[in-house]
mmCIF file of C-alpha atoms in Angstrom:
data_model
loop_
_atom_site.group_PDB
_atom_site.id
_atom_site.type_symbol
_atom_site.label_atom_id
_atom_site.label_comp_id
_atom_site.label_asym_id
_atom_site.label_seq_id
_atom_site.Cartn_x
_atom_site.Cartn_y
_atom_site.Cartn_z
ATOM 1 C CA UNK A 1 -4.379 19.149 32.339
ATOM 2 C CA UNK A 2 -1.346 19.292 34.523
ATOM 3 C CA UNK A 3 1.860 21.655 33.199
ATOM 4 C CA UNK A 4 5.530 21.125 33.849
ATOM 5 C CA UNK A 5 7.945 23.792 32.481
ATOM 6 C CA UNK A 6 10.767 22.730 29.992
ATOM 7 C CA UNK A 7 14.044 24.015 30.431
ATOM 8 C CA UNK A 8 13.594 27.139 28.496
ATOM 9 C CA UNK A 9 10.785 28.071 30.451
ATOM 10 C CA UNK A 10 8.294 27.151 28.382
ATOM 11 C CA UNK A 11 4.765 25.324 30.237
ATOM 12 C CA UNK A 12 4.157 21.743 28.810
ATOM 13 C CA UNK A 13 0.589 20.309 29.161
ATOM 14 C CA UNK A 14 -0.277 16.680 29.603
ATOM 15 C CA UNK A 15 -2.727 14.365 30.667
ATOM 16 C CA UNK A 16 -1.981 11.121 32.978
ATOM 17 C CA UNK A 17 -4.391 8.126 32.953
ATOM 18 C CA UNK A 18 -4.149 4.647 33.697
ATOM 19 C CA UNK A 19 -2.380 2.928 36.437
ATOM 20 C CA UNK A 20 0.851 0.733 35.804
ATOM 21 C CA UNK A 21 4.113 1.472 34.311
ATOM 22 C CA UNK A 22 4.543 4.875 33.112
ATOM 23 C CA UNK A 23 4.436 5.228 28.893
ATOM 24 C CA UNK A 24 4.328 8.470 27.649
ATOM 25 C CA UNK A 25 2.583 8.997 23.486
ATOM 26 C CA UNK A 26 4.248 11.449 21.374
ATOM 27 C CA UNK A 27 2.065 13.057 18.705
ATOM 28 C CA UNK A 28 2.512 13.870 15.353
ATOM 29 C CA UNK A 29 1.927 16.798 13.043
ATOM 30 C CA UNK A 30 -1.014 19.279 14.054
ATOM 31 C CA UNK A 31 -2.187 16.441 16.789
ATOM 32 C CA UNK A 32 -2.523 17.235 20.457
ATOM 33 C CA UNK A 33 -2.863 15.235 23.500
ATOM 34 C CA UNK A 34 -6.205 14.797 22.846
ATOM 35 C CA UNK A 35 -5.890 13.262 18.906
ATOM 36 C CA UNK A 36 -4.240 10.170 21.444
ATOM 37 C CA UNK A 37 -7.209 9.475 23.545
ATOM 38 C CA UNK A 38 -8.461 6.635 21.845
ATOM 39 C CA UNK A 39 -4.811 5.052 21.921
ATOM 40 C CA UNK A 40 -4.477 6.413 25.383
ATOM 41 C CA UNK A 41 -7.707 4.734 26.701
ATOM 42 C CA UNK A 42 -6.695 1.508 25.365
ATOM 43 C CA UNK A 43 -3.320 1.274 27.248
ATOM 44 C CA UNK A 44 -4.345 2.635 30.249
ATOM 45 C CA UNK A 45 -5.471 -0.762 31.636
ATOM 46 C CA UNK A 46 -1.883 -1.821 31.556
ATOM 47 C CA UNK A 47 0.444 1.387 32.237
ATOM 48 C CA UNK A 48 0.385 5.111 32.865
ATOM 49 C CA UNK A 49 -0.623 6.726 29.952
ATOM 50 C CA UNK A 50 1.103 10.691 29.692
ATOM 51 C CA UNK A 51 -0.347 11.975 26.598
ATOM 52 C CA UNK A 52 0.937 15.935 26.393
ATOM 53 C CA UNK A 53 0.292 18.965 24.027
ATOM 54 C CA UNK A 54 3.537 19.525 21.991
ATOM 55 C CA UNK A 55 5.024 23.311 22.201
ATOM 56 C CA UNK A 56 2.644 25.698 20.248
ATOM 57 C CA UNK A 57 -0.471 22.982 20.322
ATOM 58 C CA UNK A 58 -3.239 23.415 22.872
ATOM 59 C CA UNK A 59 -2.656 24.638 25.787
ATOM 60 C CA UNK A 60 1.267 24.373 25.757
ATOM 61 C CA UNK A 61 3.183 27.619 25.414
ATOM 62 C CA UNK A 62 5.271 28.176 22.484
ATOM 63 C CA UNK A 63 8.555 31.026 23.076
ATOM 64 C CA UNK A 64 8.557 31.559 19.677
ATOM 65 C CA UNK A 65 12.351 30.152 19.267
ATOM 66 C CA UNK A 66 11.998 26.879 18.285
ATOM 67 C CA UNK A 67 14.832 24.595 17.973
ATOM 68 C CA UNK A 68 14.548 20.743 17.576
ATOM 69 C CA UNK A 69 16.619 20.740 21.162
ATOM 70 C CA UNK A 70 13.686 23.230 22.382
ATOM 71 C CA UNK A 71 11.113 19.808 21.352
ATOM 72 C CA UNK A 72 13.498 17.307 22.949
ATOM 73 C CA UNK A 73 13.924 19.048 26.295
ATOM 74 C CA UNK A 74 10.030 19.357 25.901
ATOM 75 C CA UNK A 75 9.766 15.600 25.892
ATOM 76 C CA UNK A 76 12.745 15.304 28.878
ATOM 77 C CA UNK A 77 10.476 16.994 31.107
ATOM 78 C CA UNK A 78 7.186 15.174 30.418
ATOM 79 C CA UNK A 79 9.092 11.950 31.054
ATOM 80 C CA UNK A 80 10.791 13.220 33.902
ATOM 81 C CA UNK A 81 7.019 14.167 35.014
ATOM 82 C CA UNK A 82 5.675 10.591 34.120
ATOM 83 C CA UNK A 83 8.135 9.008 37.084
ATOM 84 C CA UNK A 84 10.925 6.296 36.719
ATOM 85 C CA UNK A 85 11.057 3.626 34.070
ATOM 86 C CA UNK A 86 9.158 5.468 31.873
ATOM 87 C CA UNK A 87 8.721 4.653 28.385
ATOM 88 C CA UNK A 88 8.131 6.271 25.202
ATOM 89 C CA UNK A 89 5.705 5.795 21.850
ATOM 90 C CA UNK A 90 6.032 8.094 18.552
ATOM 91 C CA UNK A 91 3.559 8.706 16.363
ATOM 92 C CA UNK A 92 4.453 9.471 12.864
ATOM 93 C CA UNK A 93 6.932 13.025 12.780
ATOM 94 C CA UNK A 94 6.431 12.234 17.110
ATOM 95 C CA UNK A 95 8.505 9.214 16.319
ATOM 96 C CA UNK A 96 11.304 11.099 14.962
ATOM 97 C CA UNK A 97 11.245 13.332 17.894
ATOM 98 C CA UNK A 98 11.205 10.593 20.207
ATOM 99 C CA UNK A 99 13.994 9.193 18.414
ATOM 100 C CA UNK A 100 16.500 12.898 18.323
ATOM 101 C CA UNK A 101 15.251 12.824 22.275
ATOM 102 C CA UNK A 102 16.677 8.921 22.535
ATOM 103 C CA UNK A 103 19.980 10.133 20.292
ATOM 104 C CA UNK A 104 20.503 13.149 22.702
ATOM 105 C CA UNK A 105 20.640 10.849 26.446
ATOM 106 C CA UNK A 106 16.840 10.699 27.195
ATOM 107 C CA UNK A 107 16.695 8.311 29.749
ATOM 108 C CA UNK A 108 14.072 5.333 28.562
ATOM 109 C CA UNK A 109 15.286 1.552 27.788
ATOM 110 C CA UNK A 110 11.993 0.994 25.727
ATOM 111 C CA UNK A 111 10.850 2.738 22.827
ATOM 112 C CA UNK A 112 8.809 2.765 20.261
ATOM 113 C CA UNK A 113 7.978 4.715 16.557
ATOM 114 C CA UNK A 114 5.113 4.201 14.091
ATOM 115 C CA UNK A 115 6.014 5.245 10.800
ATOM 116 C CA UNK A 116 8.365 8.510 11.157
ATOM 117 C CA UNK A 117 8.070 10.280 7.933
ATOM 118 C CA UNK A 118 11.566 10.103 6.828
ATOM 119 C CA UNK A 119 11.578 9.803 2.786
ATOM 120 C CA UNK A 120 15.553 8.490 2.016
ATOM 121 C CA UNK A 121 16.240 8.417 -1.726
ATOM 122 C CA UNK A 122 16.810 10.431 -4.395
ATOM 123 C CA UNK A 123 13.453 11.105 -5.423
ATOM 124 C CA UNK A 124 12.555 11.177 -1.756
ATOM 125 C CA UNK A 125 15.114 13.572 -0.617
ATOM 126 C CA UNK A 126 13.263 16.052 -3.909
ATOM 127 C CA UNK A 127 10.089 15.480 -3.193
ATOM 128 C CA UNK A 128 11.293 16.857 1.060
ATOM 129 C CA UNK A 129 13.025 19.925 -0.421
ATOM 130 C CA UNK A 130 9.981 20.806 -2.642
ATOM 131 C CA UNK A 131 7.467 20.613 0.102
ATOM 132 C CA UNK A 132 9.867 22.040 2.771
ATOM 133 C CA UNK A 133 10.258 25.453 0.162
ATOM 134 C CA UNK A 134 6.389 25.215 -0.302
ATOM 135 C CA UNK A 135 5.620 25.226 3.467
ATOM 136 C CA UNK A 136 7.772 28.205 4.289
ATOM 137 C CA UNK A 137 6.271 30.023 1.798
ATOM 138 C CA UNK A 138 3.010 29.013 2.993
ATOM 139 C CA UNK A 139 3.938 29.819 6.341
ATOM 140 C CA UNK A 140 6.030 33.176 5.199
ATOM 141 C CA UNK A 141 2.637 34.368 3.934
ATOM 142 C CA UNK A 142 0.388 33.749 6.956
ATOM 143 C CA UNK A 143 -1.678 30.757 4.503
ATOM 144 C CA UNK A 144 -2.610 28.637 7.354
ATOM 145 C CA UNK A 145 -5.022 27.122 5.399
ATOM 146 C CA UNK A 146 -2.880 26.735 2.618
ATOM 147 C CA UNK A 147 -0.281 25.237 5.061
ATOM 148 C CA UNK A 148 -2.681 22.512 6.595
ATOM 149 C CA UNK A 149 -3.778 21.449 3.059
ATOM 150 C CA UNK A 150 0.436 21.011 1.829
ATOM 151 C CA UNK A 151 0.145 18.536 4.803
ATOM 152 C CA UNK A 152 -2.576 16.901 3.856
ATOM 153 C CA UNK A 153 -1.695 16.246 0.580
ATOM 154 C CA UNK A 154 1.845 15.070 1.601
ATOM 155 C CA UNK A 155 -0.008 12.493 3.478
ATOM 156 C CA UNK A 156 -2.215 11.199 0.932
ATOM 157 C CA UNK A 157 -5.827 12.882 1.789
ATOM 158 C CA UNK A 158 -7.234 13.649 -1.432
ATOM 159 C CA UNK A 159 -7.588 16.966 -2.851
ATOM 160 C CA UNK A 160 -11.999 16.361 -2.594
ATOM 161 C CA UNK A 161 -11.335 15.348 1.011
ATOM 162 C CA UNK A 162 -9.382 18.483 1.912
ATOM 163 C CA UNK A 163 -11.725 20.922 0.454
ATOM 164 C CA UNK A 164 -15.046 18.994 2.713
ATOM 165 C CA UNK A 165 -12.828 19.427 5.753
ATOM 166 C CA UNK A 166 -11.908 23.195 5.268
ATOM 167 C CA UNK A 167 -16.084 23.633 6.172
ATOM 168 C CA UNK A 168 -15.758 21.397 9.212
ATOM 169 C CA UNK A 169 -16.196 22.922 12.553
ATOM 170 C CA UNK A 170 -12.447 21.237 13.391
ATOM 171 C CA UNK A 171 -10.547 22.994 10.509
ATOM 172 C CA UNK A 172 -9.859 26.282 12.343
ATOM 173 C CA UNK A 173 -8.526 24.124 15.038
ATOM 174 C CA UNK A 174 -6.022 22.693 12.250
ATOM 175 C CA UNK A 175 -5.052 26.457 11.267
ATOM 176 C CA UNK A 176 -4.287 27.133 14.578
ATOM 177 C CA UNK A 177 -1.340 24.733 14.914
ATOM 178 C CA UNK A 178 -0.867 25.496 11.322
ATOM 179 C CA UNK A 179 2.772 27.316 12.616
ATOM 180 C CA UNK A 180 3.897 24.017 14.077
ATOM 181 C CA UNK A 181 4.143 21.916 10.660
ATOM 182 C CA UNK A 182 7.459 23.734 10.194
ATOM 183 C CA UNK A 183 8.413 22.320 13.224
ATOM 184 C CA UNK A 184 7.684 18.624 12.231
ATOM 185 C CA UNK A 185 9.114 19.643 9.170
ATOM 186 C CA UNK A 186 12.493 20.851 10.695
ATOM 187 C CA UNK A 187 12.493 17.350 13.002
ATOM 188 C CA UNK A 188 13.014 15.255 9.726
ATOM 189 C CA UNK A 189 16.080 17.251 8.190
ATOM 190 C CA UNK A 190 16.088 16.965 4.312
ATOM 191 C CA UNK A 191 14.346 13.262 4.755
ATOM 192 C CA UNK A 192 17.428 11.267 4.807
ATOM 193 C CA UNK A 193 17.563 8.781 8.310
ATOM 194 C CA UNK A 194 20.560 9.889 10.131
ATOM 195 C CA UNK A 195 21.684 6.746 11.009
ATOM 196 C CA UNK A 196 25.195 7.819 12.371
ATOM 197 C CA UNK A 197 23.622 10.254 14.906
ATOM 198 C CA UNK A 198 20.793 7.940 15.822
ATOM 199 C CA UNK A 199 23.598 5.328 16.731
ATOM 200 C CA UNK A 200 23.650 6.892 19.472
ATOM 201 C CA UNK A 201 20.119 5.447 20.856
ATOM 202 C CA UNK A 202 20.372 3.072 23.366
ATOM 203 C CA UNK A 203 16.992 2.326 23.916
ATOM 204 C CA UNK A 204 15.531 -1.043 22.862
ATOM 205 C CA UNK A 205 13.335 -0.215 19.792
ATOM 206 C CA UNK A 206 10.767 -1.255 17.595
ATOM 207 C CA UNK A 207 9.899 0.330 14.582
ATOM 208 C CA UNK A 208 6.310 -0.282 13.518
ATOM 209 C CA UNK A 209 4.429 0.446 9.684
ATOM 210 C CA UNK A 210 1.488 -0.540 7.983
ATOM 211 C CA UNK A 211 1.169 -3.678 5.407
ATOM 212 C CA UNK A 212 -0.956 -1.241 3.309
ATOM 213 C CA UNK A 213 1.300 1.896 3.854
ATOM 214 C CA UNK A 214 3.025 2.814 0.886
ATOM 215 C CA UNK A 215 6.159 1.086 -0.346
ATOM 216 C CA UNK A 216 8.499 3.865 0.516
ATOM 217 C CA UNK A 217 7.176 4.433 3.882
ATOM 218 C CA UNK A 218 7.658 0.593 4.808
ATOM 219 C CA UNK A 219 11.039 0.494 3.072
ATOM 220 C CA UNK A 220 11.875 3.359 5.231
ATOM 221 C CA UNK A 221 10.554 1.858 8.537
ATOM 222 C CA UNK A 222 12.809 -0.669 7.233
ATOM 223 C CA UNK A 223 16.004 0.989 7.248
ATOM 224 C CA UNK A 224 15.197 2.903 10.287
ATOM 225 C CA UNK A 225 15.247 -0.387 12.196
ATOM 226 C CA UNK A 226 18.550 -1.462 10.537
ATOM 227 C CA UNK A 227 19.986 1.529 11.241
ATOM 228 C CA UNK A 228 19.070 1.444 15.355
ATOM 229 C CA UNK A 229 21.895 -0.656 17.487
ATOM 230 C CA UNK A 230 18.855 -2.272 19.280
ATOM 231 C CA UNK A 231 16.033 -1.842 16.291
ATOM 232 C CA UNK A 232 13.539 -4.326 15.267
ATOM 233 C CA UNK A 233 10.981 -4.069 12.664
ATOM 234 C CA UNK A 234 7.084 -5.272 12.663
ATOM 235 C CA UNK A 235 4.950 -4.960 10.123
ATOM 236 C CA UNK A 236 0.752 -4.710 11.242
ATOM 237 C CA UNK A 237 -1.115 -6.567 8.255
ATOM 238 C CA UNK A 238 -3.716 -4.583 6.830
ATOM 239 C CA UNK A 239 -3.124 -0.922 8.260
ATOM 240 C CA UNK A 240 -2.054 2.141 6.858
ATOM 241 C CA UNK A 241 -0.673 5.717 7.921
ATOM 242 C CA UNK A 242 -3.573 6.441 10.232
ATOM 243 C CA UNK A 243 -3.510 3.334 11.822
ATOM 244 C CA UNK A 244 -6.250 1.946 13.885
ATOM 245 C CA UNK A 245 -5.928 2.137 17.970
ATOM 246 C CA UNK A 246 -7.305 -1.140 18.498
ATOM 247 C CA UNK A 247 -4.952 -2.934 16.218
ATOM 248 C CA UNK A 248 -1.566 -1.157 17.470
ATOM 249 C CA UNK A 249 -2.383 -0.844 21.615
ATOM 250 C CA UNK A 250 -2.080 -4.898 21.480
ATOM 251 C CA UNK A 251 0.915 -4.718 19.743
ATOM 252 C CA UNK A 252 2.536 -1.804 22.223
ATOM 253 C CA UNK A 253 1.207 -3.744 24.900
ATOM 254 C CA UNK A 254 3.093 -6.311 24.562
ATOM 255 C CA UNK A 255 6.538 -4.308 23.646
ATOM 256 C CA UNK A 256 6.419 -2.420 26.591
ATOM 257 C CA UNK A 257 4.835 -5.192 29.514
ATOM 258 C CA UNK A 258 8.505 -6.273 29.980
ATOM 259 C CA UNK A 259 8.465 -3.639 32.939
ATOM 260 C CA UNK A 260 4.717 -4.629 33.954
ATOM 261 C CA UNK A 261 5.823 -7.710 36.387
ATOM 262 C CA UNK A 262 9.067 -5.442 38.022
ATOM 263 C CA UNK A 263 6.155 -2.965 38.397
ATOM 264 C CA UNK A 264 3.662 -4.672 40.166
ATOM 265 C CA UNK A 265 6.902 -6.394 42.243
ATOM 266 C CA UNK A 266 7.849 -2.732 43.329
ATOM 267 C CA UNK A 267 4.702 -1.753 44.149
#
């Protein structure tokens, strides 16, 4: 992997494949560059695929001071890395950060979010507080494991599943970004979308969920569209959370190919 160092300092990871315009894939909770590869491998016909390890995931440094601004200058650099006209896919939580980077200036005209975790709502807005005081205790009490299986649970895996993956090979791999969940955590606030601030994003966006998702989650896809000055909504008929690579890299395809033909005319 090639690193670039974010403003703090810090050494970013990432991996560039493809050839085309450059799109760089944001990752969500415990994920690394490599949880994108089959996503990766399927755009890479079309564009330049940067797929990068997150701070404190893989081998990215991690100062130890995180601060969602820390994350977004993170992202800056990849796509300063990734070369001009770059745009910019988020996956789950990696939405929302793509979003606060969009919100704070970063410099892409095409972006686009799968299902950012954002839980508006009364009951919502509870259920974020509970899990937020949960996962610093968690976290306060060096429970990685404990930690990984909050997040699970959160995201629907069922209590059975959990325990058959804490004897896979890959769950110590899952304890060892176990630190970075408070991160995600910190990226969606107390749940609510914060539509003033992401007025701000001028980027033309389209905000993607599963048929078979939950009805919050599409509601809230919903209203994250809404709430974006150049938002659109699309809804992908029969997937869910963990959506399947070869149903959304058509569907991103053909989002971001508006720069394909000025591409292949600059080249």
């Amino acid at each position: 992997m090639d690193r670039i160092l974010s403003a703090d300092g810090t050494p970013i990871a990432y991996r560039r494949q493809g050839a085309g315009p450059p799109l760089v894939l944001v990752g969500g909770a415990l994920g690394v560059a490599a949880t994108d590869a089959a996503l990766a491998a399927l755009l890479a016909p079309r564009f330049t695929v940067i797929t990068y390890d997150r701070r404190g995931r893989g081998a990215s440094g991690d100062t130890g001071r995180w601060a969602v601004a820390r994350e977004v200058e993170d992202l800056a650099a990849v796509v300063g890395a990734a070369g001009a006209g770059a745009s910019v896919f988020g996956m789950s939580s990696g939405g929302a950060l793509a979003l606060e980077a969009a919100a704070a200036g970063l410099p892409v005209e095409l972006l686009a979010v799968y299902e950012p975790p954002y839980t508006p709502g009364t009951s919502g807005l509870r259920s974020k507080a509970r899990c937020t005081a949960r996962l610093r205790e968690l976290l306060a009490a060096g429970d990685r494991g404990g930690a990984v299986e909050l997040f699970l649970s959160m995201t629907g895996v069922a209590e059975e599943t959990a325990a058959r993956m804490r004897r896979a090979p890959a769950w110590s791999q899952l304890e060892a970004v176990a630190h970075t969940l408070a991160y995600d955590d910190a990226l969606l606030g107390d749940g609510a979308i914060p539509a003033e601030r992401f007025s701000a994003v001028a980027a033309r966006t389209l905000v993607i969920c599963g048929g078979f998702s939950s009805a919050p989650a599409r509601a809230a896809t919903r209203t994250l569209a809404e709430a974006l000055p150049r938002g659109r909504h699309r809804t992908l008929t029969g997937q869910v959370r963990e959506v399947a690579p070869q149903v959304l890299a058509p569907v991103l395809t053909d989002f971001f190919a508006r720069d394909v033909y000025a591409y292949g005319r600059a080249s």
